[in-house]
Amino acid sequence: MADLDVVVVGAGFAGIYAVHALRSAGLRVRAFEAGSGIGGTWFWNCYPGARCDVESKDYSYSFSPELEQEWSWSERYPAQPEVLRYLNHVADRFGLWPDIQLNTRVTAAVWDSADSVWSVTTDDGVVRTARFCVMASGCLSEYQVPAIPGLSSFRGPWYHTSRWPREGVDFTGLRVGLVGTGSTGIQVAPEIARDASQLYVFQRTANFAVPNRNATVDPEAERSLKARYREYREEARASLLGVPVPGTGRPVLAEPPQDVQRTYMDRWQRGGGMPFLGAYTDLLVDRAANDTVAEFIRDRIRETVADQSVAELLCPWAYPVGAKRLCQSDDYFAMFNSPNVTLVDVRSSPITEVTPDGLRTSSEFYALDALVFATGFDAMTGALARIDIRGVDGLALTEKWTAGPRAYLGVATAGFPNMFLVTGPGSPSVLSNMVVSIEQHVEWITACIGHVLGGGYTQVEATAEAEKAWGEHVIEVAYSTLFPMADSWYIGANIPGKPRVFAPYIGGVGPYRERCDAVASAGYEGFVLTVSLRFLSREVGG
Ligand code: FAD
Ligand code: NAP
């Protein structure tokens, strides 16, 4: 008999809910978390300025109406400490701690076909067996520092935003270099600029950003939301992005230009990225339509930044709006009006080396006391690749995915029975409000495991045919949009040598949920369920 029914890898939003859901289904569960605390993204990314870009009312669990009523968010867009407090509250409230083991990294998971169990090894050297493995290891948990020659020679401290010292960093009076201007860089830069004597922002690609207009939550608005929260959550589940976004429902190119400007300005003043992207139906599929919003944002940058040569450098041209995560900040562009902030274009003059005293580009040397990397993640597959996962006949997952990740519905991959991925490649995951997507996956996986065990099966495995057909659908949908026009981490472009495959599913969380539900209703169509009595096996379904 296996030691456990289910091993869960990771204790972020996904792992925490997986422990609760699977345990509530009567299963013996254990989650292993590499960090010294739970929270995943919200544990690790404790850099100053870290904040949600989805509103707190949306970026929260919906599985418990009681939790939903009891918890009050203080801000429209919660900062990292508040999200982390929330997740710890969830673990306390549902008594999850006994089934979560911190400071423990899963290093290997090997499928034993004879006994239909996974052998899971952790970095404390212990091996446990489990009937199922749920990978809740995160789409954005494997951080990356670029291989810049000389970095180890740097005399000052250097940090990656995703491994920020918990005690904080005092930059007072220091010359600081920041590499990276994605969502993270844009959040952390104004915080560093507040204290540093000089901040050099090394920008390779200019990014679009819209305001947050963050504010404290109005108690009256909270009361009225809570009165209809269930209904609101249903709207979120059926929506495209996992957030109900009121759009005009019309294509922008058929709209009078002055109305378009009014709509964009209204959304600019209200704040938030999703309302922009959802304003018109053609923004993410038609380049000319997208140009209208791109030019609107560039105009706001030109208005905000006093030095027009700096403003032009900050204006993004390299990709359509939304094809990379639309950043949000209330103070990033204005920060460049401060005399202690310098924008350095490392597209035209690339970084060549780090020396003991600073950073050199192909045209200049910058003397620095500290360096900050906001250089992102080996997204979608990085955390899984770090685990030695071996399926049927010892096949390594990394080997199977040499040409890019393949997973049926983004939740399971052929050749790896009884292993589930939460928000894996091929699911809406990072293109949605992730909490909605995480809950949907965890609930679907829990029901699937219940079906397997309830039916007396020992094994469930995605078929190669179903996986192939789903993969083709994911790519077809992606290439009917503007998303592949960006060199983004969605397509693996940020990691040298990574195969370029568009990983997330753009079809929308509502339609995706319907598809997953239909698969389950049809007896887990596209999966093979097997009873393994060692010699006698019976195949059904598929
Ligand atoms: P994670 O939170 O990444 O948790 C995975 C956990 O698994 C980590 O704690 C990691 O330590 C652990 N782990 C990984 N491998 C192993 C192993 N081998 N053994 C043991 N433990 C392991 N999404 C949104 O929808 N809205 C936002 O506003 C938003 N903001 C974000 C801000 C930042 C700075 C980042 C980086 C991401 C943001 N995201 C946002 C995406 C965010 O990652 C998800 O919303 C969500 O938090 C993911 O939860 P998760 O549990 O799937 O993964
Ligand atoms: P990212 O979007 O991948 O941005 C990384 C940045 O580092 C980019 O500007 C990139 O430039 C730059 N970079 C990487 N290597 C470089 C090199 N060798 N030289 C110069 N520049 C280099 O990573 P991120 O900002 O951490 O965000 C990742 C994702 O996390 C986001 O897309 C979002 O989904 C999530 N997130 C959300 C929030 C939020 O607002 N809630 C906050 C942070 C993160 P190029 O663009 O040229 O590659």
XYZ file of C-alpha atoms and ligand atoms in Angstrom:
643
model
C 0.000 0.000 0.000
C 1.249 3.491 -0.841
C 2.291 5.777 2.052
C -0.044 8.466 0.771
C -2.915 8.846 -1.638
C -1.592 12.113 -3.022
C 1.658 14.044 -2.905
C 1.249 17.736 -3.664
C 4.357 19.628 -4.776
C 4.257 23.272 -3.665
C 2.189 25.305 -1.226
C 1.179 28.447 -3.068
C -2.437 29.261 -3.948
C -2.604 25.927 -5.839
C -0.973 23.631 -3.291
C -2.880 25.119 -0.362
C -6.226 24.588 -2.044
C -5.187 21.136 -3.300
C -4.464 20.023 0.265
C -7.859 21.274 1.416
C -9.847 19.849 -1.509
C -8.171 16.440 -1.599
C -8.306 16.060 2.170
C -11.985 17.013 2.150
C -12.483 14.181 -0.355
C -11.156 11.793 2.300
C -7.665 11.313 0.866
C -4.337 11.065 2.679
C -2.412 14.067 1.379
C 0.964 15.651 2.009
C 2.271 18.831 0.420
C 5.997 19.511 0.211
C 7.107 23.121 -0.019
C 10.692 24.183 -0.677
C 10.198 27.521 1.078
C 10.188 28.118 4.801
C 6.638 29.430 4.554
C 3.528 28.881 2.469
C 2.274 31.320 -0.163
C 4.463 30.540 -3.194
C 4.673 33.681 -5.326
C 3.537 35.767 -2.359
C 6.107 34.232 -0.052
C 9.103 34.573 -2.376
C 8.409 37.892 -4.113
C 8.667 40.155 -1.084
C 10.477 42.939 -2.948
C 9.295 46.481 -2.165
C 6.337 47.446 -4.347
C 5.170 43.847 -4.969
C 1.444 44.044 -5.533
C -1.370 42.237 -7.316
C -2.503 43.447 -10.725
C -5.892 41.760 -10.303
C -8.321 43.282 -7.813
C -8.483 41.706 -4.366
C -12.180 40.910 -4.759
C -11.222 38.725 -7.731
C -7.798 37.478 -6.643
C -9.101 35.412 -3.726
C -10.507 31.931 -3.206
C -14.176 31.379 -3.934
C -14.468 27.814 -2.642
C -15.718 28.843 0.801
C -18.606 31.323 1.084
C -17.766 31.665 4.795
C -14.140 32.605 4.098
C -15.348 35.027 1.461
C -17.659 36.746 3.950
C -15.206 36.782 6.863
C -12.162 38.194 5.085
C -11.854 41.909 4.352
C -9.241 43.265 1.963
C -7.809 46.656 2.804
C -6.870 47.699 -0.739
C -8.240 47.407 -4.257
C -4.904 45.899 -5.392
C -3.419 44.159 -2.361
C 0.293 44.380 -1.652
C 2.369 41.230 -1.177
C 2.235 41.179 2.670
C -1.575 41.250 2.654
C -1.884 38.380 0.146
C 0.594 36.385 2.225
C -1.429 37.087 5.396
C -4.564 35.922 3.594
C -2.988 32.623 2.551
C -1.712 31.972 6.085
C -5.198 32.742 7.377
C -6.629 30.154 4.959
C -4.169 27.523 6.223
C -5.115 28.370 9.851
C -8.855 28.491 9.231
C -8.992 25.131 7.474
C -6.372 23.459 9.697
C -4.069 22.656 6.795
C -0.725 22.866 8.586
C -0.426 19.180 9.609
C -0.439 18.187 5.937
C 2.084 20.737 4.692
C 5.796 20.113 5.123
C 7.923 23.241 4.726
C 11.646 23.503 3.928
C 11.371 20.379 1.804
C 12.114 20.294 -1.913
C 10.890 17.429 -4.060
C 13.884 16.318 -6.106
C 12.512 13.279 -7.951
C 9.246 11.517 -8.761
C 9.447 8.114 -10.418
C 6.458 6.113 -11.674
C 6.343 2.445 -10.751
C 4.182 0.748 -13.377
C 4.027 -2.579 -11.544
C 2.457 -1.134 -8.412
C 0.880 1.969 -9.960
C 2.508 4.330 -7.494
C 4.807 7.329 -7.617
C 8.038 7.193 -5.571
C 8.699 10.739 -4.491
C 12.111 11.751 -3.163
C 12.668 14.905 -1.146
C 15.904 16.739 -0.378
C 15.923 15.350 3.179
C 16.598 11.979 1.530
C 13.215 10.478 2.393
C 11.300 8.512 -0.263
C 7.518 8.216 -0.039
C 5.078 6.411 -2.257
C 1.822 7.958 -3.405
C -0.891 6.873 -5.788
C -1.140 10.329 -7.332
C 1.131 13.330 -7.767
C -0.269 16.829 -8.063
C 2.266 19.326 -9.370
C 1.420 22.701 -7.848
C 4.968 23.892 -8.328
C 4.033 27.193 -9.972
C 4.207 28.744 -13.450
C 6.435 31.557 -12.208
C 8.473 30.057 -9.395
C 11.787 29.212 -11.053
C 13.535 32.593 -11.201
C 16.306 33.404 -13.650
C 19.405 35.551 -13.428
C 21.023 36.243 -16.812
C 24.493 34.810 -17.323
C 26.352 38.132 -17.447
C 30.135 37.691 -17.476
C 31.791 38.871 -14.267
C 28.719 38.865 -12.010
C 30.505 36.812 -9.353
C 33.243 39.462 -9.185
C 30.817 42.256 -8.191
C 31.845 43.709 -4.814
C 28.448 44.996 -3.788
C 25.350 42.968 -2.981
C 23.073 41.805 -5.782
C 19.510 40.554 -5.527
C 16.869 38.858 -7.640
C 13.439 40.250 -6.833
C 12.045 36.749 -6.346
C 14.563 35.960 -3.586
C 14.414 39.284 -1.765
C 15.840 39.298 1.782
C 12.902 39.038 4.174
C 14.447 41.671 6.440
C 14.432 44.166 3.535
C 17.275 46.105 1.913
C 18.372 49.645 2.716
C 19.443 51.428 -0.474
C 19.835 54.820 1.205
C 22.569 56.782 -0.494
C 23.575 53.948 -2.830
C 24.051 53.849 -6.604
C 21.785 51.031 -7.701
C 21.492 49.288 -11.070
C 18.174 47.638 -11.979
C 18.095 45.131 -14.843
C 14.608 44.328 -16.111
C 11.542 46.429 -16.836
C 8.719 43.857 -16.847
C 5.856 43.866 -14.317
C 8.347 43.349 -11.480
C 10.925 45.932 -12.548
C 8.191 48.511 -13.026
C 6.908 47.863 -9.498
C 10.253 47.835 -7.703
C 11.933 50.773 -9.500
C 10.036 53.661 -7.848
C 10.601 52.076 -4.422
C 14.365 51.877 -4.962
C 14.441 55.383 -6.435
C 12.946 56.757 -3.219
C 16.096 55.893 -1.238
C 18.939 55.416 -3.695
C 21.280 58.299 -4.479
C 21.126 57.187 -8.102
C 19.054 54.532 -9.854
C 20.114 53.293 -13.286
C 17.288 51.437 -15.033
C 18.776 49.141 -17.681
C 15.964 48.699 -20.207
C 16.176 46.201 -23.060
C 12.518 46.343 -24.117
C 10.176 49.202 -23.291
C 6.899 47.977 -21.822
C 3.313 49.159 -21.794
C 1.968 50.116 -18.382
C -1.366 51.536 -17.302
C -2.271 53.040 -13.921
C -3.561 50.989 -11.000
C -5.431 53.829 -9.293
C -5.041 51.815 -6.152
C -7.255 52.828 -3.237
C -8.499 51.525 0.064
C -11.599 49.347 -0.196
C -14.778 51.297 0.447
C -16.769 49.480 3.195
C -20.065 50.180 1.437
C -18.792 48.728 -1.850
C -17.512 45.704 0.075
C -20.917 45.175 1.720
C -22.750 45.318 -1.561
C -20.262 42.948 -3.240
C -20.573 40.468 -0.386
C -24.342 40.506 -0.734
C -23.989 39.110 -4.262
C -20.551 37.487 -4.125
C -21.801 34.038 -5.254
C -23.361 35.487 -8.349
C -20.256 37.583 -9.017
C -18.020 34.507 -8.754
C -20.197 32.699 -11.305
C -19.693 35.600 -13.702
C -15.926 35.364 -13.153
C -15.907 31.615 -13.815
C -17.788 32.050 -17.087
C -15.687 34.995 -18.266
C -12.687 34.959 -20.590
C -10.065 36.233 -18.150
C -11.459 35.009 -14.833
C -12.609 38.537 -14.019
C -15.911 40.014 -15.176
C -14.726 42.869 -17.407
C -17.361 45.133 -18.880
C -16.396 45.752 -22.504
C -18.167 47.692 -25.228
C -18.733 44.421 -27.122
C -17.809 46.210 -30.362
C -14.673 46.294 -32.571
C -12.643 49.467 -32.134
C -12.092 49.952 -35.851
C -15.830 50.479 -36.393
C -16.010 53.104 -33.626
C -15.785 56.906 -34.094
C -12.217 57.927 -33.029
C -13.440 60.478 -30.461
C -15.551 57.783 -28.751
C -12.517 55.501 -28.685
C -10.400 58.164 -27.000
C -13.183 58.764 -24.454
C -13.387 55.042 -23.691
C -9.622 54.699 -23.274
C -9.387 57.835 -21.140
C -12.216 56.627 -18.935
C -10.409 53.305 -18.390
C -7.064 55.082 -17.887
C -8.659 57.154 -15.152
C -10.279 54.162 -13.473
C -7.072 52.076 -13.660
C -6.328 48.401 -14.253
C -5.060 46.408 -17.230
C -7.918 44.000 -17.895
C -10.483 46.781 -18.517
C -8.181 48.095 -21.269
C -7.704 44.770 -22.985
C -11.411 43.973 -22.743
C -12.590 47.378 -23.994
C -13.071 46.285 -27.610
C -13.446 42.878 -29.219
C -10.638 43.229 -31.780
C -7.783 44.616 -29.654
C -5.987 41.306 -29.261
C -6.613 39.949 -32.745
C -6.098 42.862 -35.141
C -2.849 44.858 -35.239
C -4.518 48.033 -36.521
C -7.036 47.834 -33.682
C -4.242 47.219 -31.199
C -2.313 50.224 -32.534
C -5.128 52.510 -31.319
C -4.558 51.514 -27.700
C -0.765 51.365 -28.148
C -0.709 54.931 -29.403
C -3.018 56.036 -26.596
C -0.598 54.649 -23.986
C 2.441 56.112 -25.767
C 0.732 59.522 -25.693
C 0.254 59.223 -21.930
C 3.989 58.399 -21.555
C 4.915 61.459 -23.615
C 2.607 63.568 -21.443
C 4.071 62.248 -18.187
C 7.808 62.252 -18.874
C 9.277 65.735 -19.173
C 12.404 64.870 -21.177
C 11.038 63.811 -24.568
C 14.133 61.813 -25.492
C 13.594 59.716 -22.341
C 9.859 59.504 -23.091
C 10.549 58.172 -26.598
C 12.872 55.543 -25.186
C 10.121 54.494 -22.766
C 7.558 54.210 -25.563
C 7.032 50.557 -26.488
C 7.054 49.623 -30.182
C 8.350 46.054 -30.135
C 5.076 44.193 -29.633
C 1.282 44.689 -29.490
C -0.300 45.820 -26.207
C -1.304 42.783 -24.130
C 0.950 40.336 -26.008
C 3.183 40.601 -22.933
C 1.543 41.032 -19.536
C 0.203 44.592 -19.454
C 2.075 46.190 -16.539
C 0.387 48.381 -13.961
C 1.899 51.258 -12.033
C 0.834 54.636 -10.745
C 4.341 56.088 -10.547
C 6.769 54.303 -12.890
C 6.833 56.744 -15.811
C 6.727 59.835 -13.566
C 9.752 58.466 -11.685
C 11.917 59.315 -14.708
C 11.376 63.016 -13.960
C 13.486 62.633 -10.796
C 17.084 63.787 -11.144
C 18.361 60.619 -9.421
C 16.893 58.246 -12.058
C 18.618 57.461 -15.352
C 17.207 55.289 -18.126
C 19.854 53.269 -19.958
C 18.990 51.700 -23.291
C 20.619 48.257 -23.331
C 18.899 47.336 -26.595
C 21.181 49.642 -28.599
C 24.158 49.182 -26.211
C 23.881 45.716 -24.643
C 25.262 44.838 -21.225
C 28.693 43.318 -21.767
C 29.956 42.573 -18.257
C 29.729 43.171 -14.549
C 32.986 44.297 -12.940
C 33.814 44.506 -9.219
C 32.641 48.152 -9.285
C 29.712 48.252 -11.648
C 28.203 47.330 -14.958
C 29.553 47.891 -18.456
C 27.504 48.220 -21.620
C 28.950 48.267 -25.120
C 29.134 52.067 -24.883
C 29.593 53.066 -21.219
C 30.554 52.027 -17.675
C 28.188 52.580 -14.710
C 29.702 52.600 -11.202
C 27.298 50.788 -8.849
C 27.041 49.876 -5.164
C 24.211 47.345 -5.595
C 22.510 45.456 -8.413
C 18.917 44.283 -8.677
C 17.730 41.720 -11.208
C 14.034 41.786 -12.084
C 14.751 39.413 -14.919
C 11.842 37.037 -14.604
C 11.373 33.311 -14.614
C 11.837 30.075 -16.508
C 8.072 30.143 -16.788
C 5.526 27.345 -17.130
C 8.054 24.479 -17.217
C 11.053 25.604 -15.129
C 9.933 24.250 -11.744
C 8.891 20.916 -13.266
C 12.177 20.594 -15.173
C 14.086 20.956 -11.915
C 12.462 17.770 -10.581
C 13.667 14.458 -11.998
C 10.222 13.262 -13.123
C 10.164 9.835 -14.772
C 7.067 8.207 -16.187
C 6.351 4.936 -17.973
C 9.563 3.053 -18.932
C 11.649 5.657 -17.119
C 10.947 8.408 -19.669
C 12.066 11.775 -18.267
C 9.532 14.604 -18.541
C 12.310 16.923 -19.726
C 13.079 14.454 -22.520
C 9.445 14.179 -23.534
C 9.240 17.971 -23.614
C 12.510 18.565 -25.509
C 10.610 20.219 -28.374
C 8.270 22.063 -25.973
C 5.694 21.161 -23.337
C 2.688 19.008 -24.258
C -0.181 18.338 -21.876
C -3.790 17.357 -22.487
C -5.947 20.271 -21.283
C -2.759 21.466 -19.595
C -3.598 19.125 -16.748
C -2.012 15.755 -17.628
C 0.648 14.453 -19.972
C 0.748 11.083 -21.771
C 3.275 8.616 -20.369
C 2.941 10.042 -16.842
C -0.074 8.274 -15.310
C -1.671 9.582 -12.125
C 0.271 12.848 -12.390
C -1.668 16.107 -12.648
C -0.398 19.602 -13.387
C -2.156 22.571 -11.822
C -2.345 25.346 -14.452
C 0.108 23.480 -16.666
C 1.082 24.394 -20.235
C -2.019 24.265 -22.428
C -4.371 25.691 -19.772
C -5.435 29.351 -19.451
C -3.197 29.730 -16.371
C -1.092 32.878 -16.680
C -3.452 34.507 -19.185
C -6.172 34.629 -16.565
C -6.888 35.631 -13.008
C -4.890 32.692 -11.753
C -6.897 32.014 -8.623
C -9.964 31.211 -10.720
C -7.898 28.900 -12.938
C -6.226 27.237 -9.950
C -9.557 26.517 -8.264
C -10.982 25.065 -11.471
C -8.007 22.756 -11.937
C -7.868 21.604 -8.337
C -11.599 20.824 -8.340
C -11.372 18.980 -11.657
C -8.342 16.956 -10.496
C -10.046 16.082 -7.194
C -13.140 14.858 -9.049
C -10.994 12.869 -11.485
C -9.109 11.148 -8.657
C -12.472 10.425 -6.988
C -13.723 8.876 -10.225
C -10.601 6.713 -10.577
C -10.722 5.428 -7.018
C -14.519 5.147 -6.906
C -14.463 3.046 -10.065
C -11.831 0.716 -8.660
C -9.240 1.799 -11.207
C -5.603 2.174 -10.325
C -4.444 4.382 -13.117
C -5.533 7.322 -15.254
C -3.446 8.552 -18.154
C -3.960 11.064 -20.950
C -3.726 9.494 -24.394
C -1.110 10.724 -26.846
C -3.854 11.381 -29.425
C -5.922 13.576 -27.103
C -2.799 15.445 -26.042
C -1.757 16.028 -29.657
C -5.201 17.274 -30.691
C -5.368 19.621 -27.685
C -1.850 20.928 -28.370
C -2.826 21.714 -31.971
C -5.933 23.527 -30.750
C -3.881 25.601 -28.262
C -1.492 26.669 -31.024
C -4.285 27.346 -33.513
C -6.045 29.635 -31.051
C -2.784 31.385 -30.108
C -1.920 32.095 -33.748
C -5.356 33.560 -34.402
C -4.344 36.356 -31.992
C -1.518 38.895 -31.713
C 0.110 37.106 -28.752
C 2.800 35.231 -30.731
C 4.081 38.574 -32.094
C 5.899 39.243 -28.813
C 9.180 37.708 -27.676
C 7.556 36.860 -24.371
C 7.976 34.269 -21.668
C 4.569 32.905 -22.796
C 6.478 31.482 -25.765
C 9.720 30.696 -23.907
C 11.613 33.536 -25.619
C 13.195 34.806 -22.377
C 15.276 31.686 -21.748
C 18.217 31.138 -24.097
C 17.821 27.797 -25.907
C 14.257 27.126 -24.714
C 12.015 25.765 -27.490
C 9.575 28.409 -28.676
C 6.119 26.977 -28.118
C 3.175 29.109 -27.086
C 2.340 27.570 -23.710
C -0.853 29.064 -22.225
C -4.331 28.537 -23.679
C -5.983 31.732 -24.948
C -9.475 30.306 -25.466
C -10.705 31.834 -22.180
C -11.431 30.376 -18.758
C -15.197 30.008 -19.302
C -14.993 28.012 -22.568
C -12.035 26.049 -21.169
C -14.019 25.078 -18.068
C -16.880 23.878 -20.280
C -14.447 21.731 -22.241
C -12.975 20.194 -19.064
C -16.467 19.513 -17.696
C -17.497 17.865 -20.980
C -14.411 15.636 -20.854
C -15.330 14.539 -17.315
C -19.009 13.992 -18.170
C -17.983 11.754 -21.062
C -16.174 9.447 -18.607
C -12.854 11.294 -18.894
C -12.681 11.281 -22.646
C -9.097 11.319 -23.879
C -7.869 9.476 -20.813
C -7.351 5.744 -20.361
C -8.465 4.349 -17.020
C -6.887 1.053 -16.109
C -7.144 -1.566 -13.388
C -3.689 -2.901 -12.878
C -3.790 -6.283 -11.213
C -0.210 -6.700 -12.259
C -0.985 -9.273 -14.965
C -4.605 -8.601 -15.663
C -5.381 -5.132 -16.890
C -8.617 -3.869 -18.238
C -8.889 -0.787 -20.322
C -12.006 1.329 -20.447
C -12.934 4.794 -21.603
C -10.509 6.644 -23.882
P 3.348 29.484 -6.802
O 2.724 30.543 -6.028
O 4.509 29.805 -7.659
O 3.740 28.338 -5.776
C 4.505 27.238 -6.155
C 5.276 26.772 -4.948
O 5.883 25.520 -5.268
C 6.421 27.699 -4.560
O 6.277 28.085 -3.225
C 7.676 26.859 -4.742
O 8.635 27.099 -3.726
C 7.125 25.458 -4.632
N 7.934 24.484 -5.353
C 8.309 24.506 -6.650
N 9.037 23.401 -6.932
C 9.097 22.684 -5.789
C 9.702 21.453 -5.453
N 10.393 20.750 -6.355
N 9.571 20.986 -4.198
C 8.861 21.685 -3.267
N 8.279 22.880 -3.534
C 8.389 23.359 -4.782
N -1.289 36.224 -11.079
C -2.477 36.859 -11.129
O -3.458 36.262 -11.580
N -2.604 38.136 -10.665
C -1.562 38.818 -10.139
O -1.701 39.957 -9.738
C -0.290 38.176 -10.106
N 0.786 38.808 -9.599
C 1.992 38.176 -9.593
C 3.096 38.844 -9.077
C 4.333 38.250 -9.114
C 5.505 38.966 -8.539
C 4.499 36.983 -9.714
C 5.852 36.336 -9.793
C 3.399 36.295 -10.193
C 2.139 36.880 -10.131
N 1.003 36.227 -10.588
C -0.207 36.860 -10.598
C 1.079 34.807 -10.960
C 1.114 33.938 -9.667
O 2.239 33.141 -9.792
C -0.190 33.175 -9.496
O -1.261 34.077 -9.422
C -0.290 32.284 -8.260
O 0.186 32.908 -7.110
C 0.406 30.970 -8.517
O 0.157 30.099 -7.477
P 0.726 28.612 -7.552
O 0.412 27.968 -6.256
O 0.261 27.951 -8.779
O 2.291 28.770 -7.748
P 9.526 39.452 -17.135
O 8.213 39.960 -17.507
O 10.049 38.254 -17.806
O 10.551 40.664 -17.304
C 11.923 40.445 -17.232
C 12.652 41.712 -17.602
O 14.051 41.473 -17.525
C 12.356 42.181 -19.025
O 12.358 43.572 -19.054
C 13.554 41.631 -19.793
O 13.834 42.304 -20.979
C 14.643 41.848 -18.764
N 15.821 41.030 -18.986
C 15.924 39.693 -18.850
N 17.170 39.296 -19.130
C 17.859 40.423 -19.469
C 19.197 40.664 -19.877
N 20.087 39.682 -20.015
N 19.553 41.932 -20.140
C 18.666 42.943 -20.016
N 17.386 42.761 -19.632
C 17.006 41.514 -19.374
O 9.602 39.134 -15.549
P 8.793 39.832 -14.365
O 8.795 41.289 -14.530
O 9.305 39.254 -13.102
O 7.318 39.341 -14.582
C 7.003 37.976 -14.846
C 5.510 37.789 -14.718
O 5.147 37.738 -13.340
C 4.673 38.914 -15.282
O 4.540 38.851 -16.676
C 3.373 38.741 -14.536
O 2.626 37.699 -15.078
C 3.878 38.335 -13.154
N 4.023 39.539 -12.309
C 2.896 40.242 -12.007
C 3.003 41.365 -11.222
C 1.803 42.161 -10.872
O 1.664 43.286 -11.268
N 0.929 41.615 -10.115
C 4.230 41.779 -10.729
C 5.340 41.043 -11.060
C 5.233 39.923 -11.857
P 13.169 41.818 -22.376
O 11.740 42.220 -22.290
O 13.932 42.511 -23.408
O 13.334 40.333 -22.433
